[in-house]
mmCIF file of C-alpha atoms in Angstrom:
data_model
loop_
_atom_site.group_PDB
_atom_site.id
_atom_site.type_symbol
_atom_site.label_atom_id
_atom_site.label_comp_id
_atom_site.label_asym_id
_atom_site.label_seq_id
_atom_site.Cartn_x
_atom_site.Cartn_y
_atom_site.Cartn_z
ATOM 1 C CA UNK A 15 -8.703 11.272 -4.158
ATOM 2 C CA UNK A 16 -4.943 10.892 -2.893
ATOM 3 C CA UNK A 17 -4.671 7.488 -4.489
ATOM 4 C CA UNK A 18 -6.415 8.776 -8.116
ATOM 5 C CA UNK A 19 -3.875 11.721 -8.308
ATOM 6 C CA UNK A 20 -0.973 9.312 -7.797
ATOM 7 C CA UNK A 21 -2.557 6.950 -10.027
ATOM 8 C CA UNK A 22 -2.725 9.817 -12.758
ATOM 9 C CA UNK A 23 1.181 10.280 -11.823
ATOM 10 C CA UNK A 24 1.825 6.509 -12.966
ATOM 11 C CA UNK A 25 -0.162 6.958 -16.268
ATOM 12 C CA UNK A 26 2.136 9.973 -17.050
ATOM 13 C CA UNK A 27 5.270 8.199 -16.152
ATOM 14 C CA UNK A 28 4.013 5.407 -18.595
ATOM 15 C CA UNK A 29 3.809 7.576 -21.371
ATOM 16 C CA UNK A 30 6.566 9.136 -20.797
ATOM 17 C CA UNK A 31 8.644 6.000 -20.867
ATOM 18 C CA UNK A 32 6.853 4.126 -23.880
ATOM 19 C CA UNK A 33 8.468 7.262 -25.380
ATOM 20 C CA UNK A 34 11.624 6.982 -24.698
ATOM 21 C CA UNK A 35 13.594 4.537 -26.863
ATOM 22 C CA UNK A 36 12.967 0.930 -27.047
ATOM 23 C CA UNK A 37 16.151 -2.178 -27.083
ATOM 24 C CA UNK A 38 16.467 -2.195 -23.229
ATOM 25 C CA UNK A 39 16.083 -5.110 -21.137
ATOM 26 C CA UNK A 40 13.403 -5.082 -18.298
ATOM 27 C CA UNK A 41 12.596 -7.826 -15.761
ATOM 28 C CA UNK A 42 15.169 -10.126 -13.534
ATOM 29 C CA UNK A 43 17.830 -12.253 -13.607
ATOM 30 C CA UNK A 44 19.225 -14.893 -10.982
ATOM 31 C CA UNK A 45 21.681 -13.077 -8.554
ATOM 32 C CA UNK A 46 19.756 -9.759 -8.671
ATOM 33 C CA UNK A 47 18.460 -7.475 -5.518
ATOM 34 C CA UNK A 48 15.663 -5.498 -5.230
ATOM 35 C CA UNK A 49 14.825 -2.952 -2.515
ATOM 36 C CA UNK A 50 11.130 -2.061 -2.555
ATOM 37 C CA UNK A 51 8.800 0.578 -0.479
ATOM 38 C CA UNK A 52 5.138 -0.037 -0.490
ATOM 39 C CA UNK A 53 3.065 2.995 0.548
ATOM 40 C CA UNK A 54 -0.411 2.819 1.469
ATOM 41 C CA UNK A 55 -2.571 5.546 2.669
ATOM 42 C CA UNK A 56 -5.991 6.856 2.942
ATOM 43 C CA UNK A 57 -7.888 10.248 4.743
ATOM 44 C CA UNK A 58 -11.581 10.403 4.915
ATOM 45 C CA UNK A 59 -13.795 13.264 6.344
ATOM 46 C CA UNK A 60 -17.549 13.002 7.133
ATOM 47 C CA UNK A 61 -18.509 16.658 7.365
ATOM 48 C CA UNK A 62 -22.207 15.482 8.188
ATOM 49 C CA UNK A 63 -21.061 13.247 11.642
ATOM 50 C CA UNK A 64 -18.076 15.482 11.940
ATOM 51 C CA UNK A 65 -16.061 12.245 12.118
ATOM 52 C CA UNK A 66 -12.241 12.249 10.198
ATOM 53 C CA UNK A 67 -10.468 8.337 9.379
ATOM 54 C CA UNK A 68 -7.112 8.008 8.637
ATOM 55 C CA UNK A 69 -4.754 5.618 7.774
ATOM 56 C CA UNK A 70 -0.829 4.523 6.951
ATOM 57 C CA UNK A 71 1.011 2.193 6.456
ATOM 58 C CA UNK A 72 5.071 1.609 5.131
ATOM 59 C CA UNK A 73 6.288 -1.701 3.786
ATOM 60 C CA UNK A 74 9.825 -1.808 3.190
ATOM 61 C CA UNK A 75 11.798 -4.854 1.659
ATOM 62 C CA UNK A 76 14.889 -6.358 0.160
ATOM 63 C CA UNK A 77 15.117 -9.406 -1.647
ATOM 64 C CA UNK A 78 17.675 -11.555 -3.778
ATOM 65 C CA UNK A 79 16.859 -13.265 -6.836
ATOM 66 C CA UNK A 80 17.682 -17.357 -6.633
ATOM 67 C CA UNK A 81 16.552 -17.636 -10.248
ATOM 68 C CA UNK A 82 15.356 -15.910 -12.738
ATOM 69 C CA UNK A 83 11.625 -15.673 -11.716
ATOM 70 C CA UNK A 84 12.058 -16.431 -7.836
ATOM 71 C CA UNK A 85 12.717 -14.217 -5.113
ATOM 72 C CA UNK A 86 13.733 -14.552 -1.564
ATOM 73 C CA UNK A 87 13.553 -11.589 1.007
ATOM 74 C CA UNK A 88 13.312 -9.660 4.017
ATOM 75 C CA UNK A 89 10.339 -7.057 5.012
ATOM 76 C CA UNK A 90 9.016 -4.642 7.666
ATOM 77 C CA UNK A 91 5.849 -3.059 8.063
ATOM 78 C CA UNK A 92 4.712 -0.209 10.506
ATOM 79 C CA UNK A 93 1.409 1.128 10.258
ATOM 80 C CA UNK A 94 -1.144 3.653 12.050
ATOM 81 C CA UNK A 95 -4.711 4.850 11.750
ATOM 82 C CA UNK A 96 -6.761 7.087 13.823
ATOM 83 C CA UNK A 97 -10.605 7.940 13.871
ATOM 84 C CA UNK A 98 -12.013 11.639 15.406
ATOM 85 C CA UNK A 99 -15.245 12.835 16.235
ATOM 86 C CA UNK A 100 -15.529 16.280 16.235
ATOM 87 C CA UNK A 101 -11.828 17.402 16.624
ATOM 88 C CA UNK A 102 -11.298 14.433 20.005
ATOM 89 C CA UNK A 103 -9.652 11.322 19.630
ATOM 90 C CA UNK A 104 -12.470 8.284 19.657
ATOM 91 C CA UNK A 105 -10.191 5.261 17.965
ATOM 92 C CA UNK A 106 -5.831 5.054 17.234
ATOM 93 C CA UNK A 107 -3.970 2.315 16.668
ATOM 94 C CA UNK A 108 -0.434 1.717 15.753
ATOM 95 C CA UNK A 109 1.647 -1.774 14.697
ATOM 96 C CA UNK A 110 5.154 -2.829 13.613
ATOM 97 C CA UNK A 111 5.895 -6.415 11.836
ATOM 98 C CA UNK A 112 8.766 -8.045 10.071
ATOM 99 C CA UNK A 113 8.630 -11.275 8.055
ATOM 100 C CA UNK A 114 9.955 -13.500 5.241
ATOM 101 C CA UNK A 115 8.812 -13.558 1.708
ATOM 102 C CA UNK A 116 8.946 -15.254 -1.359
ATOM 103 C CA UNK A 117 8.166 -13.758 -4.719
ATOM 104 C CA UNK A 118 7.360 -15.804 -8.361
ATOM 105 C CA UNK A 119 6.990 -13.831 -11.409
ATOM 106 C CA UNK A 120 4.829 -15.741 -13.508
ATOM 107 C CA UNK A 121 3.741 -13.575 -16.731
ATOM 108 C CA UNK A 122 4.855 -10.788 -18.759
ATOM 109 C CA UNK A 123 2.395 -8.250 -20.241
ATOM 110 C CA UNK A 124 4.442 -6.629 -22.538
ATOM 111 C CA UNK A 125 7.746 -6.210 -22.217
ATOM 112 C CA UNK A 126 7.582 -3.546 -19.207
ATOM 113 C CA UNK A 127 4.901 -5.369 -17.035
ATOM 114 C CA UNK A 128 5.828 -8.253 -14.644
ATOM 115 C CA UNK A 129 3.209 -9.957 -12.456
ATOM 116 C CA UNK A 130 3.677 -12.179 -9.732
ATOM 117 C CA UNK A 131 2.451 -13.963 -6.672
ATOM 118 C CA UNK A 132 3.312 -13.679 -3.303
ATOM 119 C CA UNK A 133 3.796 -15.072 -0.069
ATOM 120 C CA UNK A 134 5.133 -14.403 3.486
ATOM 121 C CA UNK A 135 5.323 -15.048 7.203
ATOM 122 C CA UNK A 136 6.270 -13.025 10.118
ATOM 123 C CA UNK A 137 5.589 -11.497 13.377
ATOM 124 C CA UNK A 138 3.984 -8.360 14.519
ATOM 125 C CA UNK A 139 3.402 -6.209 17.675
ATOM 126 C CA UNK A 140 1.733 -2.381 18.057
ATOM 127 C CA UNK A 141 -0.917 -0.503 20.505
ATOM 128 C CA UNK A 142 -4.775 -0.101 20.319
ATOM 129 C CA UNK A 143 -6.930 1.962 21.785
ATOM 130 C CA UNK A 144 -6.856 5.159 23.423
ATOM 131 C CA UNK A 145 -5.440 2.789 26.173
ATOM 132 C CA UNK A 146 -2.765 2.165 24.057
ATOM 133 C CA UNK A 147 -3.165 -1.722 25.140
ATOM 134 C CA UNK A 148 -0.504 -3.695 23.580
ATOM 135 C CA UNK A 149 -0.800 -6.939 21.503
ATOM 136 C CA UNK A 150 2.037 -9.107 20.038
ATOM 137 C CA UNK A 151 1.256 -11.813 17.119
ATOM 138 C CA UNK A 152 2.105 -13.722 14.245
ATOM 139 C CA UNK A 153 0.460 -14.092 10.533
ATOM 140 C CA UNK A 154 1.196 -15.247 7.162
ATOM 141 C CA UNK A 155 -0.272 -13.986 3.607
ATOM 142 C CA UNK A 156 -0.771 -14.490 -0.082
ATOM 143 C CA UNK A 157 -1.127 -11.959 -2.680
ATOM 144 C CA UNK A 158 -0.448 -10.408 -6.282
ATOM 145 C CA UNK A 159 1.450 -7.558 -7.570
ATOM 146 C CA UNK A 160 2.767 -5.920 -11.182
ATOM 147 C CA UNK A 161 5.898 -4.021 -11.707
ATOM 148 C CA UNK A 162 6.345 -1.764 -14.511
ATOM 149 C CA UNK A 163 9.582 -0.764 -15.344
ATOM 150 C CA UNK A 164 10.138 2.934 -15.850
ATOM 151 C CA UNK A 165 13.887 1.967 -16.957
ATOM 152 C CA UNK A 166 16.042 -1.468 -16.414
ATOM 153 C CA UNK A 167 16.323 -0.649 -13.153
ATOM 154 C CA UNK A 168 13.556 1.292 -11.050
ATOM 155 C CA UNK A 169 9.942 0.042 -11.614
ATOM 156 C CA UNK A 170 6.170 1.071 -10.011
ATOM 157 C CA UNK A 171 5.458 -1.296 -7.737
ATOM 158 C CA UNK A 172 1.491 -1.973 -7.747
ATOM 159 C CA UNK A 173 0.682 -5.070 -4.630
ATOM 160 C CA UNK A 174 -2.951 -5.898 -3.906
ATOM 161 C CA UNK A 175 -3.621 -6.291 -0.419
ATOM 162 C CA UNK A 176 -3.304 -10.461 0.832
ATOM 163 C CA UNK A 177 -5.810 -12.428 -1.344
ATOM 164 C CA UNK A 178 -5.323 -14.758 1.824
ATOM 165 C CA UNK A 179 -4.406 -14.364 5.504
ATOM 166 C CA UNK A 180 -3.821 -16.023 8.316
ATOM 167 C CA UNK A 181 -3.194 -13.824 11.891
ATOM 168 C CA UNK A 182 -2.968 -14.970 15.499
ATOM 169 C CA UNK A 183 -3.060 -12.198 18.078
ATOM 170 C CA UNK A 184 -2.814 -11.993 21.372
ATOM 171 C CA UNK A 185 -3.771 -8.782 24.066
ATOM 172 C CA UNK A 186 -1.415 -8.434 27.340
ATOM 173 C CA UNK A 187 -3.445 -10.933 29.365
ATOM 174 C CA UNK A 188 -5.683 -12.621 27.439
ATOM 175 C CA UNK A 189 -6.104 -15.980 25.114
ATOM 176 C CA UNK A 190 -4.874 -15.498 21.603
ATOM 177 C CA UNK A 191 -7.492 -14.863 18.624
ATOM 178 C CA UNK A 192 -6.790 -16.369 15.124
ATOM 179 C CA UNK A 193 -8.843 -15.002 11.958
ATOM 180 C CA UNK A 194 -8.879 -16.147 8.223
ATOM 181 C CA UNK A 195 -9.565 -13.683 5.931
ATOM 182 C CA UNK A 196 -10.256 -14.365 2.084
ATOM 183 C CA UNK A 197 -10.608 -11.206 -0.225
ATOM 184 C CA UNK A 198 -12.125 -13.039 -3.156
ATOM 185 C CA UNK A 199 -13.769 -9.342 -4.671
ATOM 186 C CA UNK A 200 -10.326 -8.171 -4.422
ATOM 187 C CA UNK A 201 -10.696 -7.045 -8.080
ATOM 188 C CA UNK A 202 -13.629 -5.136 -7.579
ATOM 189 C CA UNK A 203 -12.150 -1.985 -6.832
ATOM 190 C CA UNK A 204 -8.475 -2.176 -7.549
ATOM 191 C CA UNK A 205 -7.750 1.566 -6.173
ATOM 192 C CA UNK A 206 -9.132 0.249 -2.762
ATOM 193 C CA UNK A 207 -7.014 -2.464 -2.156
ATOM 194 C CA UNK A 208 -3.855 -1.336 -3.367
ATOM 195 C CA UNK A 209 -0.446 -0.045 -2.403
ATOM 196 C CA UNK A 210 1.840 2.004 -4.290
ATOM 197 C CA UNK A 211 5.957 1.709 -4.396
ATOM 198 C CA UNK A 212 8.754 1.891 -5.394
ATOM 199 C CA UNK A 213 11.375 -0.835 -6.883
ATOM 200 C CA UNK A 214 14.572 -0.835 -7.790
ATOM 201 C CA UNK A 215 16.857 -3.512 -9.293
ATOM 202 C CA UNK A 216 20.726 -3.734 -9.157
#
């Protein structure tokens, strides 16, 4: 529901932006710097089973354009999720990550829409379960996204969750576990696989 409300706000913003005077230059150039923050969250409440689930992830980034289409940058990630049954915590997890990414803009859908492919590598650490068991690992992923420019410097960002991803995580005292995922049906339900954010260019 929250994502649908955000989408409605985005549509309103699109309409407002299109009503403004055209003639501006949208997009990127060599030497531009972007700062960006993607936000994902969800909350469900099943009254039949008295189960509540919530999750949150925040992913700030900063990148520098080596050309007018390719940017290289750094990113952080902070996330958490929790499950409650009948008011009692049954599961909780938290994580922190940092890494580098490369982003290539390959298609313009009109003057304001800029689509991109992005790949990144990094490390992560966190705690999982009610016992706060610690883990750490490394990972890599590749995905797609879209910027919609409201002004020459300010854009809304729609980033799909990783279409391809690899991770290797190790719990304290245990061997590492590796995992590879391919979300080939990522376009079937856009609003369950997308994080929304804001991008500023300067």
